[in-house]
Coordinates of C-alpha atoms in Angstrom, one line a residue:
M1288 CA 75.4 104.0 113.4
K1289 CA 77.0 103.4 116.8
T1290 CA 79.4 100.8 118.0
D1291 CA 81.9 100.1 120.8
F1292 CA 84.8 99.5 118.4
L1293 CA 85.1 100.9 114.8
V1294 CA 87.8 99.1 112.8
I1295 CA 88.9 100.5 109.5
G1296 CA 90.8 97.9 107.4
S1297 CA 90.6 94.1 106.9
G1298 CA 94.2 92.9 107.0
A1299 CA 95.7 90.8 109.8
A1300 CA 95.8 93.7 112.2
G1301 CA 92.2 94.8 111.7
L1302 CA 90.7 91.3 111.7
S1303 CA 92.6 90.0 114.7
F1304 CA 91.8 93.2 116.7
A1305 CA 88.1 92.7 115.8
L1306 CA 88.1 89.2 117.1
K1307 CA 89.8 90.1 120.3
A1308 CA 87.6 93.2 120.9
A1309 CA 84.4 91.4 120.2
A1310 CA 84.9 89.5 123.5
H1311 CA 84.2 92.8 125.2
G1312 CA 81.7 94.8 123.0
T1313 CA 80.2 95.4 119.6
V1314 CA 82.6 95.8 116.6
T1315 CA 81.9 97.4 113.2
L1316 CA 84.5 96.7 110.6
V1317 CA 84.6 98.7 107.4
T1318 CA 86.7 98.1 104.4
K1319 CA 86.6 99.9 101.0
G1320 CA 86.7 96.6 99.0
R1321 CA 86.0 93.0 99.9
L1322 CA 87.5 91.7 103.1
E1323 CA 90.1 89.7 101.1
E1324 CA 91.6 92.9 99.5
S1325 CA 94.6 93.7 101.7
N1326 CA 98.3 93.6 101.8
T1327 CA 98.1 90.6 104.2
N1328 CA 96.5 88.6 101.4
H1329 CA 99.5 89.2 99.2
A1330 CA 102.2 88.4 101.7
Q1331 CA 104.0 85.3 100.5
G1332 CA 107.0 84.6 102.7
G1333 CA 105.7 84.0 106.2
I1334 CA 105.5 85.2 109.8
C1335 CA 108.4 85.3 112.3
S1336 CA 108.5 83.6 115.6
V1337 CA 111.2 82.0 117.7
T1338 CA 110.1 78.3 117.7
Y1339 CA 113.0 75.9 118.2
A1340 CA 116.6 75.9 119.4
P1341 CA 119.2 77.0 118.5
D1342 CA 117.1 80.1 117.8
S1343 CA 116.4 82.4 120.7
F1344 CA 114.6 85.6 121.6
E1345 CA 118.0 87.3 121.9
K1346 CA 118.9 86.3 118.3
H1347 CA 115.6 87.5 116.9
I1348 CA 116.0 90.8 118.8
E1349 CA 119.5 91.3 117.6
D1350 CA 118.6 90.6 113.9
T1351 CA 115.7 93.1 114.1
L1352 CA 117.9 95.8 115.7
T1353 CA 120.7 95.2 113.2
C1354 CA 118.4 95.3 110.2
G1355 CA 116.7 98.5 111.6
A1356 CA 120.0 100.3 111.4
G1357 CA 119.9 101.9 114.8
K1358 CA 116.5 103.4 114.4
C1359 CA 114.3 100.7 116.1
D1360 CA 112.6 101.3 119.5
P1361 CA 114.1 98.5 121.6
R1362 CA 110.9 98.3 123.7
A1363 CA 108.8 97.5 120.6
V1364 CA 111.3 94.9 119.4
E1365 CA 111.3 93.2 122.8
L1366 CA 107.5 93.2 123.0
V1367 CA 106.9 91.8 119.5
V1368 CA 109.7 89.1 119.7
R1369 CA 108.7 87.8 123.1
R1370 CA 104.9 87.8 122.5
A1371 CA 105.2 86.2 119.1
P1372 CA 104.9 82.5 120.1
E1373 CA 101.7 83.3 122.0
L1374 CA 100.1 85.1 119.1
I1375 CA 101.1 82.3 116.7
R1376 CA 99.1 80.0 118.9
D1377 CA 96.1 82.4 118.6
L1378 CA 96.4 82.3 114.8
I1379 CA 96.4 78.5 114.8
G1380 CA 93.4 78.6 117.1
W1381 CA 91.5 80.6 114.5
G1382 CA 92.4 78.0 111.9
T1383 CA 95.6 79.1 110.3
R1384 CA 97.6 76.2 108.9
F1385 CA 101.4 76.3 108.8
D1386 CA 103.5 73.8 106.9
K1387 CA 105.1 71.0 108.9
T1388 CA 107.8 68.4 108.4
P1389 CA 107.0 64.7 108.2
D1390 CA 107.8 64.4 111.9
G1391 CA 105.2 67.0 112.8
R1392 CA 107.5 70.0 113.6
F1393 CA 106.9 73.4 111.9
E1394 CA 108.9 73.8 108.7
L1395 CA 110.8 77.0 109.2
N1396 CA 112.2 79.2 106.4
R1397 CA 115.1 81.7 106.5
E1398 CA 115.1 85.1 104.8
G1399 CA 117.4 88.0 104.3
G1400 CA 118.9 89.4 107.5
H1401 CA 117.9 86.4 109.7
S1402 CA 120.6 84.5 111.5
E1403 CA 118.3 81.4 112.0
H1404 CA 115.4 79.6 110.4
R1405 CA 112.4 81.2 112.2
I1406 CA 109.7 81.9 109.6
L1407 CA 106.5 79.9 109.7
H1408 CA 104.8 79.6 106.4
H1409 CA 102.0 78.0 104.3
E1410 CA 103.6 77.1 101.0
D1411 CA 104.3 80.6 99.4
L1412 CA 100.9 82.0 100.3
T1413 CA 101.2 82.5 104.0
G1414 CA 99.4 85.9 104.1
A1415 CA 96.4 84.4 102.1
E1416 CA 96.2 81.5 104.6
I1417 CA 96.2 83.8 107.6
E1418 CA 93.6 86.1 105.9
R1419 CA 91.4 83.1 105.1
A1420 CA 91.3 81.8 108.7
L1421 CA 90.7 85.3 110.2
I1422 CA 87.9 86.1 107.7
E1423 CA 86.2 82.9 108.4
S1424 CA 86.3 83.6 112.1
V1425 CA 85.2 87.2 111.7
R1426 CA 82.2 86.3 109.5
K1427 CA 81.0 83.8 112.1
H1428 CA 81.2 86.1 115.0
P1429 CA 77.8 87.4 116.2
R1430 CA 79.2 90.7 117.6
I1431 CA 81.1 91.8 114.5
T1432 CA 79.3 93.7 111.8
V1433 CA 81.2 93.8 108.5
L1434 CA 80.6 96.6 106.0
E1435 CA 82.4 95.9 102.8
H1436 CA 82.6 98.5 100.0
H1437 CA 82.6 101.3 102.6
F1438 CA 85.3 103.9 102.3
A1439 CA 86.4 105.8 105.4
I1440 CA 86.8 109.4 104.4
D1441 CA 87.8 111.2 107.6
L1442 CA 88.1 110.7 111.3
L1443 CA 85.7 112.5 113.6
T1444 CA 87.5 114.7 116.3
Q1445 CA 86.7 117.9 118.2
H1446 CA 86.9 119.8 114.8
H1447 CA 83.5 118.4 114.0
L1448 CA 81.9 119.5 117.3
G1449 CA 80.3 122.8 118.3
E1450 CA 82.4 125.5 120.0
F1451 CA 81.0 124.8 123.6
I1452 CA 81.7 121.0 123.4
T1453 CA 85.1 121.6 121.9
R1454 CA 86.2 123.9 124.7
H1455 CA 85.0 121.5 127.3
T1456 CA 86.5 118.3 125.9
R1457 CA 89.8 117.2 127.4
G1458 CA 92.5 116.9 124.8
L1459 CA 92.2 115.8 121.2
A1460 CA 90.1 112.6 120.8
C1461 CA 88.5 110.5 118.1
F1462 CA 84.8 109.7 118.0
G1463 CA 84.4 107.6 114.9
A1464 CA 84.5 108.4 111.1
Y1465 CA 82.6 109.6 108.1
V1466 CA 82.3 106.6 105.8
L1467 CA 81.2 106.6 102.1
N1468 CA 78.9 103.7 101.2
L1469 CA 80.2 102.9 97.7
A1470 CA 77.0 101.1 96.8
T1471 CA 74.6 104.0 97.6
N1472 CA 77.1 106.9 97.3
E1473 CA 75.9 108.2 100.6
I1474 CA 78.2 109.4 103.4
E1475 CA 77.3 107.8 106.7
T1476 CA 78.4 108.9 110.2
L1477 CA 79.8 106.0 112.3
L1478 CA 80.2 106.8 116.0
A1479 CA 82.4 104.7 118.2
K1480 CA 83.9 104.6 121.7
F1481 CA 87.2 103.6 120.1
T1482 CA 88.5 103.8 116.5
V1483 CA 91.2 101.5 115.1
V1484 CA 92.8 102.5 111.8
A1485 CA 94.4 99.4 110.2
A1486 CA 94.0 100.5 106.5
G1487 CA 97.3 99.1 105.2
G1488 CA 100.2 100.8 103.4
C1489 CA 100.9 103.2 100.6
G1490 CA 102.8 101.4 97.9
N1491 CA 100.6 102.9 95.1
I1492 CA 102.3 106.3 95.6
Y1493 CA 104.9 104.7 93.3
S1494 CA 104.5 103.5 89.7
S1495 CA 105.8 100.1 90.5
T1496 CA 104.7 98.3 93.7
T1497 CA 104.0 94.8 94.9
N1498 CA 101.0 96.2 96.8
P1499 CA 97.4 95.7 95.6
S1500 CA 95.5 98.7 94.3
V1501 CA 93.8 99.3 97.6
A1502 CA 97.1 100.3 99.3
T1503 CA 96.8 104.1 98.9
G1504 CA 97.8 105.3 102.3
D1505 CA 94.3 106.1 103.4
G1506 CA 94.8 105.4 107.1
I1507 CA 98.0 107.4 107.4
A1508 CA 96.4 110.4 105.6
M1509 CA 93.3 110.3 107.7
C1510 CA 95.2 110.2 110.9
H1511 CA 97.5 113.0 109.7
R1512 CA 94.4 115.2 109.0
A1513 CA 93.2 114.3 112.5
K1514 CA 96.5 115.8 113.9
A1515 CA 98.0 112.4 115.0
R1516 CA 101.8 112.3 115.0
I1517 CA 103.4 110.7 111.9
A1518 CA 107.0 109.3 112.0
N1519 CA 109.6 107.6 109.8
M1520 CA 107.8 108.0 106.5
E1521 CA 111.1 108.4 104.7
F1522 CA 111.8 104.7 105.2
I1523 CA 110.0 103.2 102.3
Q1524 CA 111.2 99.6 101.7
F1525 CA 111.6 98.4 98.2
H1526 CA 111.4 94.7 97.8
P1527 CA 114.5 93.6 95.8
T1528 CA 112.8 90.9 93.8
S1529 CA 109.5 91.5 92.1
L1530 CA 108.9 89.7 88.8
Y1531 CA 109.9 91.8 85.8
N1532 CA 106.8 91.9 83.7
P1533 CA 106.1 95.5 82.6
A1534 CA 102.6 94.8 81.4
E1535 CA 101.4 93.7 84.8
K1536 CA 100.3 95.8 87.8
P1537 CA 100.8 95.3 90.7
N1538 CA 104.2 93.7 90.4
F1539 CA 104.1 90.0 91.3
L1540 CA 106.3 89.3 94.3
I1541 CA 109.1 86.8 94.3
T1542 CA 109.3 86.0 98.0
E1543 CA 112.6 86.5 99.9
A1544 CA 112.1 82.9 101.1
M1545 CA 113.4 81.8 97.6
R1546 CA 116.7 83.4 98.4
G1547 CA 116.6 81.7 101.8
F1548 CA 116.0 78.5 99.9
G1549 CA 119.3 79.1 98.0
A1550 CA 118.4 81.2 95.0
I1551 CA 121.2 83.4 93.7
L1552 CA 121.1 86.9 92.3
R1553 CA 122.9 87.3 88.9
L1554 CA 123.5 90.0 86.4
Q1555 CA 122.1 89.5 82.9
N1556 CA 125.5 88.2 81.8
G1557 CA 125.2 85.5 84.5
E1558 CA 127.7 87.0 86.9
E1559 CA 127.0 86.9 90.7
F1560 CA 127.4 90.4 92.2
M1561 CA 126.0 90.5 95.8
D1562 CA 129.4 89.5 97.2
R1563 CA 130.6 93.0 96.3
Y1564 CA 127.9 94.6 98.6
H1565 CA 127.4 92.4 101.7
P1566 CA 129.0 89.4 103.3
M1567 CA 125.5 87.7 103.4
K1568 CA 125.5 88.0 99.6
S1569 CA 122.0 87.2 98.2
L1570 CA 120.6 87.0 101.7
A1571 CA 121.7 90.6 102.6
P1572 CA 119.0 92.8 104.3
R1573 CA 116.4 94.2 101.9
D1574 CA 117.7 97.8 101.8
V1575 CA 121.2 96.6 100.8
T1576 CA 120.0 94.2 98.2
A1577 CA 117.5 96.6 96.6
R1578 CA 120.2 99.3 96.4
A1579 CA 122.8 96.9 95.0
I1580 CA 120.4 95.8 92.3
H1581 CA 119.4 99.4 91.5
T1582 CA 123.1 100.3 91.3
E1583 CA 123.9 97.5 88.9
M1584 CA 120.9 98.2 86.7
T1585 CA 121.8 101.9 86.5
R1586 CA 125.4 101.2 85.8
R1587 CA 124.6 98.8 83.0
G1588 CA 121.6 100.5 81.6
E1589 CA 119.4 97.4 82.2
D1590 CA 115.9 97.0 83.6
F1591 CA 116.3 93.8 85.6
V1592 CA 118.6 91.2 87.0
Y1593 CA 118.1 87.5 87.4
L1594 CA 117.2 85.2 90.3
D1595 CA 118.7 81.8 89.7
V1596 CA 117.2 78.7 91.5
R1597 CA 118.0 76.2 88.8
H1598 CA 120.6 74.4 90.9
K1599 CA 117.9 73.2 93.4
D1600 CA 115.9 70.0 93.1
P1601 CA 112.9 70.7 90.7
D1602 CA 110.5 68.8 92.9
D1603 CA 111.5 70.8 96.0
I1604 CA 111.1 74.1 94.1
R1605 CA 107.6 73.2 93.0
C1606 CA 106.7 71.9 96.5
H1607 CA 108.0 75.1 98.3
F1608 CA 106.9 77.7 95.8
P1609 CA 103.8 76.4 93.9
N1610 CA 102.3 79.8 93.4
I1611 CA 105.5 81.4 92.1
Y1612 CA 106.1 78.3 89.9
E1613 CA 102.6 78.5 88.3
K1614 CA 102.8 82.3 87.9
C1615 CA 106.1 82.3 86.1
L1616 CA 105.0 79.3 84.0
S1617 CA 102.0 81.4 82.8
I1618 CA 104.4 83.9 81.2
G1619 CA 106.7 81.2 79.7
I1620 CA 109.3 80.9 82.5
D1621 CA 109.9 77.5 84.1
I1622 CA 111.8 78.4 87.2
T1623 CA 113.3 74.9 87.5
R1624 CA 115.1 75.5 84.2
D1625 CA 115.0 79.2 83.5
L1626 CA 116.4 82.3 85.2
I1627 CA 113.7 84.6 86.7
P1628 CA 113.9 88.3 85.7
V1629 CA 113.4 90.5 88.8
T1630 CA 113.5 94.2 89.7
P1631 CA 112.9 96.2 92.9
A1632 CA 109.5 97.6 93.6
A1633 CA 107.9 99.7 96.4
H1634 CA 106.8 97.2 99.0
Y1635 CA 106.4 98.3 102.6
C1636 CA 106.2 101.5 104.6
C1637 CA 108.4 101.3 107.8
G1638 CA 106.9 104.5 109.1
G1639 CA 103.3 105.6 109.7
V1640 CA 101.2 106.9 112.5
A1641 CA 103.3 106.9 115.7
V1642 CA 101.9 104.7 118.4
D1643 CA 102.8 103.6 121.9
L1644 CA 103.2 100.0 123.1
N1645 CA 99.4 99.7 123.2
G1646 CA 99.0 100.8 119.6
E1647 CA 97.4 104.1 120.7
T1648 CA 98.2 107.3 118.7
S1649 CA 98.7 110.8 120.1
V1650 CA 94.9 111.3 119.7
R1651 CA 92.9 109.7 122.5
R1652 CA 90.6 106.8 121.7
L1653 CA 92.4 106.4 118.3
Y1654 CA 94.6 103.3 117.6
A1655 CA 96.7 102.6 114.5
L1656 CA 97.8 99.1 113.7
G1657 CA 99.6 97.2 111.0
E1658 CA 101.3 99.0 108.1
T1659 CA 99.3 102.2 109.0
S1660 CA 101.3 102.4 112.2
C1661 CA 104.8 103.2 113.2
T1662 CA 105.5 101.1 116.3
G1663 CA 109.3 101.5 116.2
L1664 CA 109.8 97.8 115.5
H1665 CA 111.2 98.2 112.0
G1666 CA 113.4 101.3 112.5
A1667 CA 114.9 102.3 109.2
N1668 CA 114.5 98.9 107.5
R1669 CA 112.1 96.1 108.1
L1670 CA 113.5 92.6 108.8
A1671 CA 111.7 90.2 106.5
S1672 CA 108.5 88.7 107.8
N1673 CA 108.4 90.8 110.9
S1674 CA 105.3 92.8 109.8
L1675 CA 102.6 90.1 110.1
I1676 CA 103.7 89.2 113.7
E1677 CA 103.8 92.9 114.5
A1678 CA 100.3 93.3 113.3
V1679 CA 98.8 90.6 115.5
V1680 CA 100.9 91.4 118.6
Y1681 CA 99.9 95.1 118.5
A1682 CA 96.2 94.2 117.7
D1683 CA 96.2 92.2 120.9
Q1684 CA 97.9 95.0 122.9
A1685 CA 95.3 97.5 121.6
A1686 CA 92.3 95.3 122.2
R1687 CA 93.4 94.7 125.8
H1688 CA 94.1 98.5 126.4
A1689 CA 90.8 99.6 124.8
A1690 CA 88.7 97.0 126.6
S1691 CA 90.1 98.0 130.0
Q1692 CA 88.6 101.5 129.4
L1693 CA 85.4 100.5 127.8
G1694 CA 83.1 101.2 130.8
A1695 CA 84.5 104.7 131.3
V1696 CA 84.0 105.9 127.7
H1697 CA 80.8 107.0 126.1
I1698 CA 79.7 107.6 122.5
Q1699 CA 80.1 111.3 121.7
E1700 CA 76.8 112.9 120.6
G1701 CA 76.5 116.1 118.7
I1702 CA 78.5 115.1 115.6
P1703 CA 76.8 116.6 112.5
D1704 CA 76.1 114.5 109.5
W1705 CA 78.1 115.2 106.3
D1706 CA 76.2 118.0 104.5
F1707 CA 78.2 118.8 101.4
E1708 CA 76.7 117.6 98.1
G1709 CA 79.1 118.9 95.4
T1710 CA 79.0 117.8 91.8
Q1711 CA 80.8 115.1 89.7
H1712 CA 81.6 115.2 86.0
T1713 CA 83.3 112.8 83.6
E1714 CA 86.1 115.2 82.9
E1715 CA 86.9 115.4 86.6
M1716 CA 87.5 111.6 86.7
L1717 CA 89.9 111.9 83.8
M1718 CA 91.8 114.6 85.7
I1719 CA 92.0 112.3 88.8
I1720 CA 93.5 109.5 86.7
Q1721 CA 96.1 111.8 85.1
S1722 CA 97.0 113.4 88.5
K1723 CA 97.6 110.0 90.0
R1724 CA 100.0 109.1 87.2
E1725 CA 101.9 112.3 87.6
M1726 CA 102.2 111.8 91.4
Q1727 CA 103.5 108.3 90.9
A1728 CA 106.0 109.5 88.3
I1729 CA 107.2 112.2 90.7
M1730 CA 107.8 109.7 93.5
S1731 CA 109.4 107.0 91.3
N1732 CA 111.8 109.5 89.6
Y1733 CA 112.7 111.7 92.6
V1734 CA 112.0 109.8 95.8
G1735 CA 112.9 106.2 95.0
I1736 CA 115.6 103.8 96.2
V1737 CA 118.3 106.6 95.8
R1738 CA 117.4 110.2 96.4
S1739 CA 119.3 113.5 96.8
N1740 CA 118.6 116.9 98.3
L1741 CA 117.9 118.3 94.8
S1742 CA 115.5 115.5 93.8
L1743 CA 113.5 115.9 97.1
E1744 CA 113.3 119.7 96.4
R1745 CA 112.0 119.1 92.9
A1746 CA 109.6 116.5 94.1
V1747 CA 107.9 118.7 96.7
R1748 CA 107.6 121.6 94.2
R1749 CA 105.9 119.4 91.6
L1750 CA 103.7 117.7 94.2
S1751 CA 102.5 121.0 95.6
I1752 CA 100.9 121.8 92.3
L1753 CA 99.0 118.5 92.3
Y1754 CA 98.0 119.1 95.9
E1755 CA 96.5 122.5 95.2
E1756 CA 94.6 121.1 92.1
T1757 CA 93.3 118.1 94.0
E1758 CA 92.2 120.1 97.0
E1759 CA 90.3 122.5 94.7
L1760 CA 88.6 119.6 93.1
Y1761 CA 87.8 117.9 96.4
N1762 CA 86.2 121.1 97.8
K1763 CA 83.7 121.3 95.0
T1764 CA 83.1 117.6 94.3
K1765 CA 81.1 115.1 96.2
P1766 CA 83.7 112.6 97.5
N1767 CA 84.2 109.4 95.5
R1768 CA 86.7 106.6 96.0
E1769 CA 89.1 107.7 93.3
L1770 CA 89.3 111.3 94.4
C1771 CA 89.7 110.4 98.1
E1772 CA 92.4 107.9 97.2
L1773 CA 94.3 110.5 95.2
R1774 CA 94.0 113.0 98.0
N1775 CA 95.3 110.5 100.5
M1776 CA 98.2 109.4 98.2
I1777 CA 99.3 113.0 97.7
A1778 CA 99.2 113.7 101.5
V1779 CA 101.3 110.6 102.2
A1780 CA 103.8 111.3 99.4
Y1781 CA 104.3 114.8 100.8
L1782 CA 105.1 113.2 104.2
V1783 CA 107.6 110.9 102.6
I1784 CA 109.4 113.8 100.9
K1785 CA 109.3 116.2 103.9
Q1786 CA 110.5 113.7 106.4
G1787 CA 113.1 112.5 104.0
A1788 CA 114.4 116.0 103.4
A1789 CA 114.6 116.5 107.2
L1790 CA 116.9 113.5 107.7
R1791 CA 120.4 114.6 106.9
E1792 CA 122.0 111.2 106.6
S1793 CA 121.7 107.9 104.7
V1794 CA 120.3 105.1 106.8
G1795 CA 118.4 102.0 106.1
C1796 CA 115.8 102.4 103.3
H1797 CA 116.5 106.2 103.1
Y1798 CA 119.6 106.6 100.8
N1799 CA 120.5 110.2 100.0
S1800 CA 123.4 110.4 97.6
D1801 CA 124.4 113.7 99.3
Y1802 CA 125.2 111.7 102.4
P1803 CA 126.5 108.5 100.9
K1804 CA 127.7 106.7 104.1
V1805 CA 125.0 104.4 105.2
A1806 CA 124.5 103.9 108.9
K1807 CA 124.4 100.3 110.0

């Protein structure tokens, strides 16, 4: 199969890129599940953009830089903040609905780390609304081919070419991907002039995460194997407030917008505690809040704290947070009258595949977008609701950049088809499940909110055993989704550990107890 643009992933980044690129050529979009299965679809809070005074670009830039703890790329911050209003108009043009006040102005929320109200939203299901509008537009577009239930296994580079072609090809480049058709169990070769990896994050390397089950780090792992540069993987952001409900996976998210609405964090004895950790109290940045909750739970031997919104008007609560209200009510919690038990959970990867201002990786003709990428916007800690706007801004940048080169790039011929058959047995599937649980336990126990040099050393030793066992299994087994996901998660977990061990300081989301002073 040949296409101008191959897009891997169906979140806001992949879908919006597909729509922009389709104006210039053919697009093939592959996703391992249904189009709706993405982190975008689970994003509750909203999307950032400077909209009304007294907010300003300068304030948004300063909030992002402050939250990023000195590790942001100022050029990326400037780009995203200043282009945000334009891309919001594009989302609205594709049919996205944002909540408005009775006088017709956008109703803006405020979340942790923000100095102003600047978060556009659709109730408490903003990501799902953006995803709905984008999917409807993609499905109607005549130049976009959608391949659901197709799992991208590996990217195609010079490593897949003959010696002569390899020696005469300038620099490392990407020519498409091997893709497993999950319906037929056949591995297909998809050739493209440009490849875009927007396969989401990696929350499932941890036992507790707000991410859906599809978030297994596939894009980061594929790009890593293709020799693209990876950066900032140590900065895994834990959302401070996921619903404490041990029987449920993934963890249900209680949006930060609820704290922006006025909810207060309390200990199980009812005491407020965030004033001991940050002057913004319950609206402190996510890294501070998650670490404070972790500290209090550890000190007191408890599994959760409470979020208290009972002092707000019940009708306003139900109006602003209908999804959260119904979810909590389903397990016997009426948030207008009851405290909400919450606990931190792995939520967002601030690092990923390093890209330039056009979203291009260190490998030519290969772009990385969304949570798969590391643009430099987030630095050491993501400012709440900056990720969705980053996704659509960089998708636009990448589409413009790739389209400008389209006429000078050709499909690379001579790529061999996948030719390894392998075997598959029931006992091997049981081994995959067990190895996944072991990997998640290693990451949760040793590479969580608080780490140490010793815990990182132990983690890499234990993970190396799982890596060797998984590679041995992969090399004799025909690829299947579960095995490929495990392989990708182990690769990404290794990157988190190794890059964390190399950072000899505590900053943002990376807190090493051997370097207790946190850089701001």
